[in-house]
Every structure is written in structure tokens, then in C-alpha cells.
PDB file of C-alpha atoms in Angstrom:
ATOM      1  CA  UNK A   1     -11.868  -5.310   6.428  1.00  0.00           C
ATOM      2  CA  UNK A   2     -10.074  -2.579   8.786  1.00  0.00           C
ATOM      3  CA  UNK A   3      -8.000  -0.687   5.839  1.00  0.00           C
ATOM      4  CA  UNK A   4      -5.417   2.189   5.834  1.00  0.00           C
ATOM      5  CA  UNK A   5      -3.597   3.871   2.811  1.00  0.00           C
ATOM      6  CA  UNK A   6      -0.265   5.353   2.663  1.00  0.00           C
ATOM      7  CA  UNK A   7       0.461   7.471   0.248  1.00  0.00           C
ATOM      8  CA  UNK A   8      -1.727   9.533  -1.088  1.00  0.00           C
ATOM      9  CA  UNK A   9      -0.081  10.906  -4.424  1.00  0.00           C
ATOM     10  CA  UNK A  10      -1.229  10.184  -7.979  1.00  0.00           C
ATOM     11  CA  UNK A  11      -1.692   6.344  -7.872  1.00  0.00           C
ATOM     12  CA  UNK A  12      -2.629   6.445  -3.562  1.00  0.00           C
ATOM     13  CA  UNK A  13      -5.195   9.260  -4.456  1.00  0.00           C
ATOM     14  CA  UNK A  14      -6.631   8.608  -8.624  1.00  0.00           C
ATOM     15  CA  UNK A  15      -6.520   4.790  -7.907  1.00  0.00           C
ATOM     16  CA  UNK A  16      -6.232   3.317  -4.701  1.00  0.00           C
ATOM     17  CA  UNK A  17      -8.269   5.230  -2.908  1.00  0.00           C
ATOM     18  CA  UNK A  18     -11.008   5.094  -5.057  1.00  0.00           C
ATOM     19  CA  UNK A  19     -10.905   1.512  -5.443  1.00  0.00           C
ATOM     20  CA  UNK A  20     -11.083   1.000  -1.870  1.00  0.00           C
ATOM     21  CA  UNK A  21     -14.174   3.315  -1.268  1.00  0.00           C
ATOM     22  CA  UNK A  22     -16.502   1.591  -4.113  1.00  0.00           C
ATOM     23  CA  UNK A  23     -16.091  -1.749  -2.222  1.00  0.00           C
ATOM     24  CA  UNK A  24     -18.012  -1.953   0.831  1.00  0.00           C
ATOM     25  CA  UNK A  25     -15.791  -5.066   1.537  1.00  0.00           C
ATOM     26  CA  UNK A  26     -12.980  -2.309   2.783  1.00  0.00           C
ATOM     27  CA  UNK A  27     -13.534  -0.221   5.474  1.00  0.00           C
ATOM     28  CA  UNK A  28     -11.051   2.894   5.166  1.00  0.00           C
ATOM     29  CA  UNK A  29      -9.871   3.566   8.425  1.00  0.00           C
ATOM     30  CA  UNK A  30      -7.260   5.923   7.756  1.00  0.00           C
ATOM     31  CA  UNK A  31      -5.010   7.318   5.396  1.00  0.00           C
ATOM     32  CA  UNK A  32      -1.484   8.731   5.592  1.00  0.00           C
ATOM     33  CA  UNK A  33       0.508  11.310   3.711  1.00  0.00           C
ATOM     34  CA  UNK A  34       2.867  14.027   4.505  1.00  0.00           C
ATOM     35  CA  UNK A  35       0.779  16.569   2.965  1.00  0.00           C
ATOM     36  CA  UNK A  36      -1.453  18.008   5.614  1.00  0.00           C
ATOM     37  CA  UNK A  37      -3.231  19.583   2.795  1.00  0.00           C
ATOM     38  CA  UNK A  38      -4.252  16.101   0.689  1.00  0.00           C
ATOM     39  CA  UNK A  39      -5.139  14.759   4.593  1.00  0.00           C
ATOM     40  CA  UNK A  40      -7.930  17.414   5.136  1.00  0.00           C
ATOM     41  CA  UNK A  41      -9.225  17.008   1.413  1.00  0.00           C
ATOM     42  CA  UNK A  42      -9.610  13.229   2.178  1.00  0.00           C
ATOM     43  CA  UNK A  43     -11.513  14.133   5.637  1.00  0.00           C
ATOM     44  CA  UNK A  44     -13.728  16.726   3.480  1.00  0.00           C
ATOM     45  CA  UNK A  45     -15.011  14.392   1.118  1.00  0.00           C
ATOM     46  CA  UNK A  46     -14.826  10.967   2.938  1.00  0.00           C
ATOM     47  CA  UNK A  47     -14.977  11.440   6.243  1.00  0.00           C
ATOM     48  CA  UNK A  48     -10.898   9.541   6.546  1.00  0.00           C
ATOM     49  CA  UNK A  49      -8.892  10.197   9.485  1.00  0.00           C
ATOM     50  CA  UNK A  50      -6.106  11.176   8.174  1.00  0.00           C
ATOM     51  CA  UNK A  51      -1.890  10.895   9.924  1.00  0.00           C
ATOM     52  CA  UNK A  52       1.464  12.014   8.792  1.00  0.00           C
ATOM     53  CA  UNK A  53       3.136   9.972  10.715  1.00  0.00           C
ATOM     54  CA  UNK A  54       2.574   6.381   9.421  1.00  0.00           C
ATOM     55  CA  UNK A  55       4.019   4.417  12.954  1.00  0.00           C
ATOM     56  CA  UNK A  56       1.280   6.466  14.495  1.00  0.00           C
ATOM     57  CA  UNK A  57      -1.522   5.240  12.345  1.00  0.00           C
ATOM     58  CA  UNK A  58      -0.503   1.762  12.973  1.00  0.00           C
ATOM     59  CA  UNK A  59      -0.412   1.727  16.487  1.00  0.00           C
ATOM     60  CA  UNK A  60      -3.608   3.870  16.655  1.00  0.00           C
ATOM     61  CA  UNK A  61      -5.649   2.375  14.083  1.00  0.00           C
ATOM     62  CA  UNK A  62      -4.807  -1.428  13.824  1.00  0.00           C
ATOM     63  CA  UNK A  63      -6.057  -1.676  10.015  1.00  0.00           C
ATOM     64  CA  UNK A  64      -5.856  -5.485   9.263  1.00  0.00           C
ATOM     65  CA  UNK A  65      -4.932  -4.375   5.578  1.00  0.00           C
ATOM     66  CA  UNK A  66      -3.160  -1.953   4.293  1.00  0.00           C
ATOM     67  CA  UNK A  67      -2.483  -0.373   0.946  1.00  0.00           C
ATOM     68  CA  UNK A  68       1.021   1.382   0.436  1.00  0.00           C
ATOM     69  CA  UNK A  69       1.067   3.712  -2.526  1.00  0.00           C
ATOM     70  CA  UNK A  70       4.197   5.807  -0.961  1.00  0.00           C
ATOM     71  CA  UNK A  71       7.358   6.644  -3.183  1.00  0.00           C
ATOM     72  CA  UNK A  72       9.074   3.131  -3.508  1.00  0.00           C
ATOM     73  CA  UNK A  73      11.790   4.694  -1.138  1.00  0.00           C
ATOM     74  CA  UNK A  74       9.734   3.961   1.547  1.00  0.00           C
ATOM     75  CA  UNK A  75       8.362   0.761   0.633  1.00  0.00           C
ATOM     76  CA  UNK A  76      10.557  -1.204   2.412  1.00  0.00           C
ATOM     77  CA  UNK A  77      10.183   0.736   5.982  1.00  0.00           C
ATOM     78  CA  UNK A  78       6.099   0.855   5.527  1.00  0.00           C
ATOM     79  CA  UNK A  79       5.602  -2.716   4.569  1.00  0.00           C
ATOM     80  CA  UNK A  80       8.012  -4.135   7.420  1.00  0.00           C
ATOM     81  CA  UNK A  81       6.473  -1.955   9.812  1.00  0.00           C
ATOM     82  CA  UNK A  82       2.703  -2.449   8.534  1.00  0.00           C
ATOM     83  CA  UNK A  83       3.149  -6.679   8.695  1.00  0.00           C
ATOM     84  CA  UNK A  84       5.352  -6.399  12.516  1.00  0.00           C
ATOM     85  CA  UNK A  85       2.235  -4.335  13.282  1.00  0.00           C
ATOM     86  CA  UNK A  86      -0.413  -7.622  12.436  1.00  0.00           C
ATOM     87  CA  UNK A  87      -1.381  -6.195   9.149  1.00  0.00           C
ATOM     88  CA  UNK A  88      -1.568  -7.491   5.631  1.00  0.00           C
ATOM     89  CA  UNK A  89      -0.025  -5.490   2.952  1.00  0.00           C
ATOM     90  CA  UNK A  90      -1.217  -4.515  -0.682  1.00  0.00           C
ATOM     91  CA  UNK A  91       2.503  -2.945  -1.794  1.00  0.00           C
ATOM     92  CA  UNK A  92       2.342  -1.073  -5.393  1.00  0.00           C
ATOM     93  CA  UNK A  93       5.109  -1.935  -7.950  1.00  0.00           C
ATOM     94  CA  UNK A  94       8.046  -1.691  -7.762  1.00  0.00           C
ATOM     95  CA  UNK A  95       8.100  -4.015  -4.500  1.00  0.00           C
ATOM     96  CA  UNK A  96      11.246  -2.053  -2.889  1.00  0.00           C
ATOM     97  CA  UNK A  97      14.914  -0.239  -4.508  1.00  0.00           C
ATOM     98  CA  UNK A  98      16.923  -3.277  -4.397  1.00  0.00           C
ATOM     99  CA  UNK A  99      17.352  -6.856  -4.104  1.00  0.00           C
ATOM    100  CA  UNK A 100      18.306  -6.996  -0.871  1.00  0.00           C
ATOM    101  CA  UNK A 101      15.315  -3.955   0.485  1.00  0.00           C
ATOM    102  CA  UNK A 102      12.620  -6.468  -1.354  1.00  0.00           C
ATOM    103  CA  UNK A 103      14.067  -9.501   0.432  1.00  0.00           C
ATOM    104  CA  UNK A 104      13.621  -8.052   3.792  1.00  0.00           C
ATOM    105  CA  UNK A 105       9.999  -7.270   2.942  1.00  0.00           C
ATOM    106  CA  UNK A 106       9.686 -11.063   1.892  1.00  0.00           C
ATOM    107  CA  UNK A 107      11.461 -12.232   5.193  1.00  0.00           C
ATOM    108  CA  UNK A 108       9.019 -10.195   7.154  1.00  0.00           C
ATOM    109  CA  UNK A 109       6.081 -11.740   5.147  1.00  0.00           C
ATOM    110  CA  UNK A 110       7.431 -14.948   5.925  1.00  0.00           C
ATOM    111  CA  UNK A 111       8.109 -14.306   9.252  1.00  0.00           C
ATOM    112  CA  UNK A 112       4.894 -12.784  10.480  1.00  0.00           C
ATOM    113  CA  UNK A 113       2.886 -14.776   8.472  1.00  0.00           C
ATOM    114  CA  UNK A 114       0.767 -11.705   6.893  1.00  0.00           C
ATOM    115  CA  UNK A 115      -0.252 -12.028   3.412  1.00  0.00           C
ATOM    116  CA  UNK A 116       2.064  -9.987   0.768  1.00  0.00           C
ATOM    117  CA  UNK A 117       0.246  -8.916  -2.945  1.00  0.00           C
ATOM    118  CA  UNK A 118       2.271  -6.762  -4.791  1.00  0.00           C
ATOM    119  CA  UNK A 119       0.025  -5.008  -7.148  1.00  0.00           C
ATOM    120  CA  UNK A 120       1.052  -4.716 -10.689  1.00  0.00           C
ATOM    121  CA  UNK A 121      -1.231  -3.378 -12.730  1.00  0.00           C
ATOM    122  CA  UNK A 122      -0.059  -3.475 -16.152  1.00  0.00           C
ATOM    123  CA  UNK A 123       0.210  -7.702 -16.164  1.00  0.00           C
ATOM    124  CA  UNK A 124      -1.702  -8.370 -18.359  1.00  0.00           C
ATOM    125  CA  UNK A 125      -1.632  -6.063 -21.115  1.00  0.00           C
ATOM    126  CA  UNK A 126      -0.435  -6.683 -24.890  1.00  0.00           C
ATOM    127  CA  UNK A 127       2.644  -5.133 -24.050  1.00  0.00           C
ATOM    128  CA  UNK A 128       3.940  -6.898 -20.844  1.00  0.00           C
ATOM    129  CA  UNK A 129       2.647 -10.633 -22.004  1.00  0.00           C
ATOM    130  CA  UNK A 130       4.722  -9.821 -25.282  1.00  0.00           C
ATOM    131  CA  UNK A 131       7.840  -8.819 -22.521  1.00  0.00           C
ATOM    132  CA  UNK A 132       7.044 -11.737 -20.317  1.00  0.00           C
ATOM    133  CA  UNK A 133       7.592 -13.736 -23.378  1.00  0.00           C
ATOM    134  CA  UNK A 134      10.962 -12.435 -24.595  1.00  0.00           C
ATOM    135  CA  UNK A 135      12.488 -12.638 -21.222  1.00  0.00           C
ATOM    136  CA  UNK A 136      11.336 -16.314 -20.711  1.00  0.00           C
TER     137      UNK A 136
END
């Protein structure tokens, strides 16, 4: 599966990433980060393309996946744009800043029909069953 990453800062670069590259189900077309400096280290030792501008990559690239690890600011903006552009999206937690940012993102989902995972990582440890419990 055509795959691009955005956002490659501690969870985009230590997890993601990595992830991605030891399944040969993903193909890692690209990634995308505003540091120009992360970019070439990614080209170095995998062989990425790598953008700053994130519209760019999607119009370029096509990626039928892709993986957004960007400061939740940006969630919003890179998962609308990534599904209008005919991809599926793998969003990291927290889904978007507000109610109202995260409903968008849903409204696109259901809109364009792409598939929406919103990757939580923690769900199933002691302490977030234990949470899941008190709140419900």
C-alpha cells in the first residue's frame, strides 16, 4: 500500500516510521516535515522522498494511506486534506483540538468515504481499562 507520513517528530520518527518500514505490506512513498534537516536523514537511511509542504506531497505522490503524526494543531487541516485527496488516514491521538475540529475530520470521512483509524496506543493497558471503567 502507497504510504506517506507527516510528521516526523518523536512519535512520526521513534514509532511510526519504523513500524511502517518492518512491514513490507506498506510501501513508504514519502514523508513530510518542516525540518529540512529530519527530511535528508530519512532520504540517507531509507531512501524516502521527503516534502515540507504536505499539499505538495499529496498531489505529487497519491499515497492511498497515510499516517499523520504532526502536532495535533494540524490534525484537522492534514486529515481533511489527505481523505479530499483519495487517501485513507491513520491520525495519532488526540484526533483534533476541539469538538467541533474532530467533527469536521469525521464529516470528511463520511463524506469521501476513506477509512478513518485513530491510533491510540495506550488502550489497552492496566491503566486506561481501569479509566475506561470509572468513566462508564
Amino acid at each position: 500500500m502507497k504510504t506517506a507520513l507527516i510528521g516526523l517528530g518523536r512519535i512520526g520518527w521513534h514509532f511510526h516510521l519504523n513500524e511502517l518500514l518492518a512491514h513490507k505490506e506498506y510501501e513508504v512513498c514519502a514523508v513530510v516535515d518542516t525540518s529540512t534537516e529530519r527530511l535528508a536523514e530519512a532520504k540517507e537511511l531509507y531512501g524516502i522522498k521527503g516534502y515540507t509542504d504536505y499539499k505538495e506531497m499529496l498531489k505529487e505522490e497519491k499515497p492511498q494511506l497515510t499516517v499523520i503524526a504532526s502536532p495535533t494543531i494540524f490534525h484537522e487541516e492534514h486529515a481533511v486534506a489527505a481523505m479530499e485527496s483519495g487517501s485513507d488516514v491513520i491520525l495519532d491521538k488526540p484526533m483534533a483540538q476541539s469538538f467541533e475540529a474532530a467533527k469536521r475530520i469525521y464529516d470528511t470521512h463520511k463524506s469521501t468515504k476513506r477509512k478513518l483509524i485513530i491510533y491510540q496506543p495506550h488502550r489497552f493497558t492496566a491503566e486506561t481499562v481501569v479509566a475506561q471503567r470509572i468513566i462508564n
